Amino acid sequence: MAEAEISIVSPDFHLLLAFRETGPGPKADALLAEALTYNPHVAALLLGRKRMPKAEPDDYSPGEASEAVVYVRDGAAAWASLAGALAWLRERAG
């Protein structure tokens, strides 16, 4: 598989940017609701509620677990480096 990048169309990407710009609040909450509806696997993987597979997916489909694996593989460090982002996600994602 070619080197993947964090998708700029992913609701989770937009959520992370909004959290970085404005912190927790109504905008982040609304974007989280959108992200969870689009692909709930991302939050589960970021929070360790679901384990990353040992093998990388050969491809991915939007909204599916395979897309979440690619996103988290490439974006987990960004979430972890943003103070309070994962704690907020844990609190809000239930």
Short mmCIF file of C-alpha atoms in Angstrom, two decimals:
data_model
loop_
_atom_site.label_atom_id
_atom_site.label_comp_id
_atom_site.label_asym_id
_atom_site.label_seq_id
_atom_site.Cartn_x
_atom_site.Cartn_y
_atom_site.Cartn_z
CA MET A 1 0.00 0.00 0.00
CA ALA A 2 1.24 3.49 -0.76
CA GLU A 3 2.13 5.85 2.06
CA ALA A 4 -1.20 7.09 3.42
CA GLU A 5 -1.96 10.58 4.61
CA ILE A 6 -4.56 11.91 7.00
CA SER A 7 -7.55 12.65 4.82
CA ILE A 8 -8.50 16.30 4.68
CA VAL A 9 -12.10 15.27 4.11
CA SER A 10 -12.32 13.12 7.22
CA PRO A 11 -14.67 14.52 9.86
CA ASP A 12 -12.08 13.44 12.44
CA PHE A 13 -9.46 15.63 10.79
CA HIS A 14 -11.80 18.62 10.91
CA LEU A 15 -12.63 17.81 14.52
CA LEU A 16 -8.96 17.76 15.51
CA LEU A 17 -8.33 21.09 13.77
CA ALA A 18 -11.33 22.69 15.47
CA PHE A 19 -10.25 21.38 18.86
CA ARG A 20 -6.77 22.80 18.28
CA GLU A 21 -8.19 26.18 17.28
CA THR A 22 -11.01 26.60 19.81
CA GLY A 23 -10.65 23.82 22.38
CA PRO A 24 -13.67 22.05 23.84
CA GLY A 25 -17.02 23.65 23.26
CA PRO A 26 -20.06 23.67 21.00
CA LYS A 27 -18.11 23.60 17.73
CA ALA A 28 -16.00 20.61 18.79
CA ASP A 29 -19.07 18.85 20.20
CA ALA A 30 -20.95 19.26 16.91
CA LEU A 31 -18.00 18.03 14.87
CA LEU A 32 -17.57 15.06 17.21
CA ALA A 33 -21.21 14.06 16.68
CA GLU A 34 -20.62 14.23 12.92
CA ALA A 35 -17.39 12.22 13.18
CA LEU A 36 -18.97 9.53 15.35
CA THR A 37 -21.85 9.19 12.91
CA TYR A 38 -19.51 8.98 9.94
CA ASN A 39 -17.08 6.46 11.43
CA PRO A 40 -17.35 5.40 15.08
CA HIS A 41 -14.34 3.12 14.67
CA VAL A 42 -11.92 6.08 14.76
CA ALA A 43 -12.74 7.10 18.34
CA ALA A 44 -12.74 3.47 19.47
CA LEU A 45 -9.26 2.97 18.03
CA LEU A 46 -7.87 6.29 19.29
CA LEU A 47 -9.10 5.53 22.81
CA GLY A 48 -7.88 1.93 22.83
CA ARG A 49 -11.40 0.53 23.10
CA LYS A 50 -10.74 -1.36 19.91
CA ARG A 51 -7.33 -2.78 19.00
CA MET A 52 -5.48 -1.90 15.86
CA PRO A 53 -5.19 -4.94 13.59
CA LYS A 54 -1.79 -6.57 13.23
CA ALA A 55 -1.96 -6.32 9.44
CA GLU A 56 -2.52 -3.11 7.51
CA PRO A 57 -5.60 -3.05 5.27
CA ASP A 58 -4.82 -3.36 1.56
CA ASP A 59 -7.33 -0.62 0.89
CA TYR A 60 -10.08 1.17 2.74
CA SER A 61 -13.67 2.22 2.33
CA PRO A 62 -15.10 5.50 3.64
CA GLY A 63 -16.86 5.09 6.96
CA GLU A 64 -15.57 1.57 7.50
CA ALA A 65 -13.17 0.12 10.07
CA SER A 66 -10.48 -0.09 7.39
CA GLU A 67 -10.58 3.69 6.91
CA ALA A 68 -10.37 4.20 10.68
CA VAL A 69 -7.25 2.03 10.85
CA VAL A 70 -5.54 4.14 8.17
CA TYR A 71 -6.61 7.40 9.83
CA VAL A 72 -5.48 6.33 13.31
CA ARG A 73 -2.20 4.94 12.04
CA ASP A 74 -1.40 8.31 10.50
CA GLY A 75 -3.19 10.61 12.94
CA ALA A 76 -2.87 9.14 16.44
CA ALA A 77 0.31 11.08 17.17
CA ALA A 78 -1.43 14.36 16.32
CA TRP A 79 -4.26 13.54 18.74
CA ALA A 80 -1.80 12.50 21.45
CA SER A 81 0.28 15.66 21.04
CA LEU A 82 -2.65 18.04 21.47
CA ALA A 83 -3.07 18.69 25.18
CA GLY A 84 -6.45 17.53 26.43
CA ALA A 85 -7.70 16.18 23.09
CA LEU A 86 -7.82 12.49 24.02
CA ALA A 87 -9.20 13.19 27.51
CA TRP A 88 -11.95 15.30 25.95
CA LEU A 89 -12.64 12.62 23.35
CA ARG A 90 -12.84 9.96 26.07
CA GLU A 91 -15.31 12.09 28.06
CA ARG A 92 -17.49 12.99 25.09
CA ALA A 93 -17.43 9.81 23.04
CA GLY A 94 -18.97 7.83 25.87
#
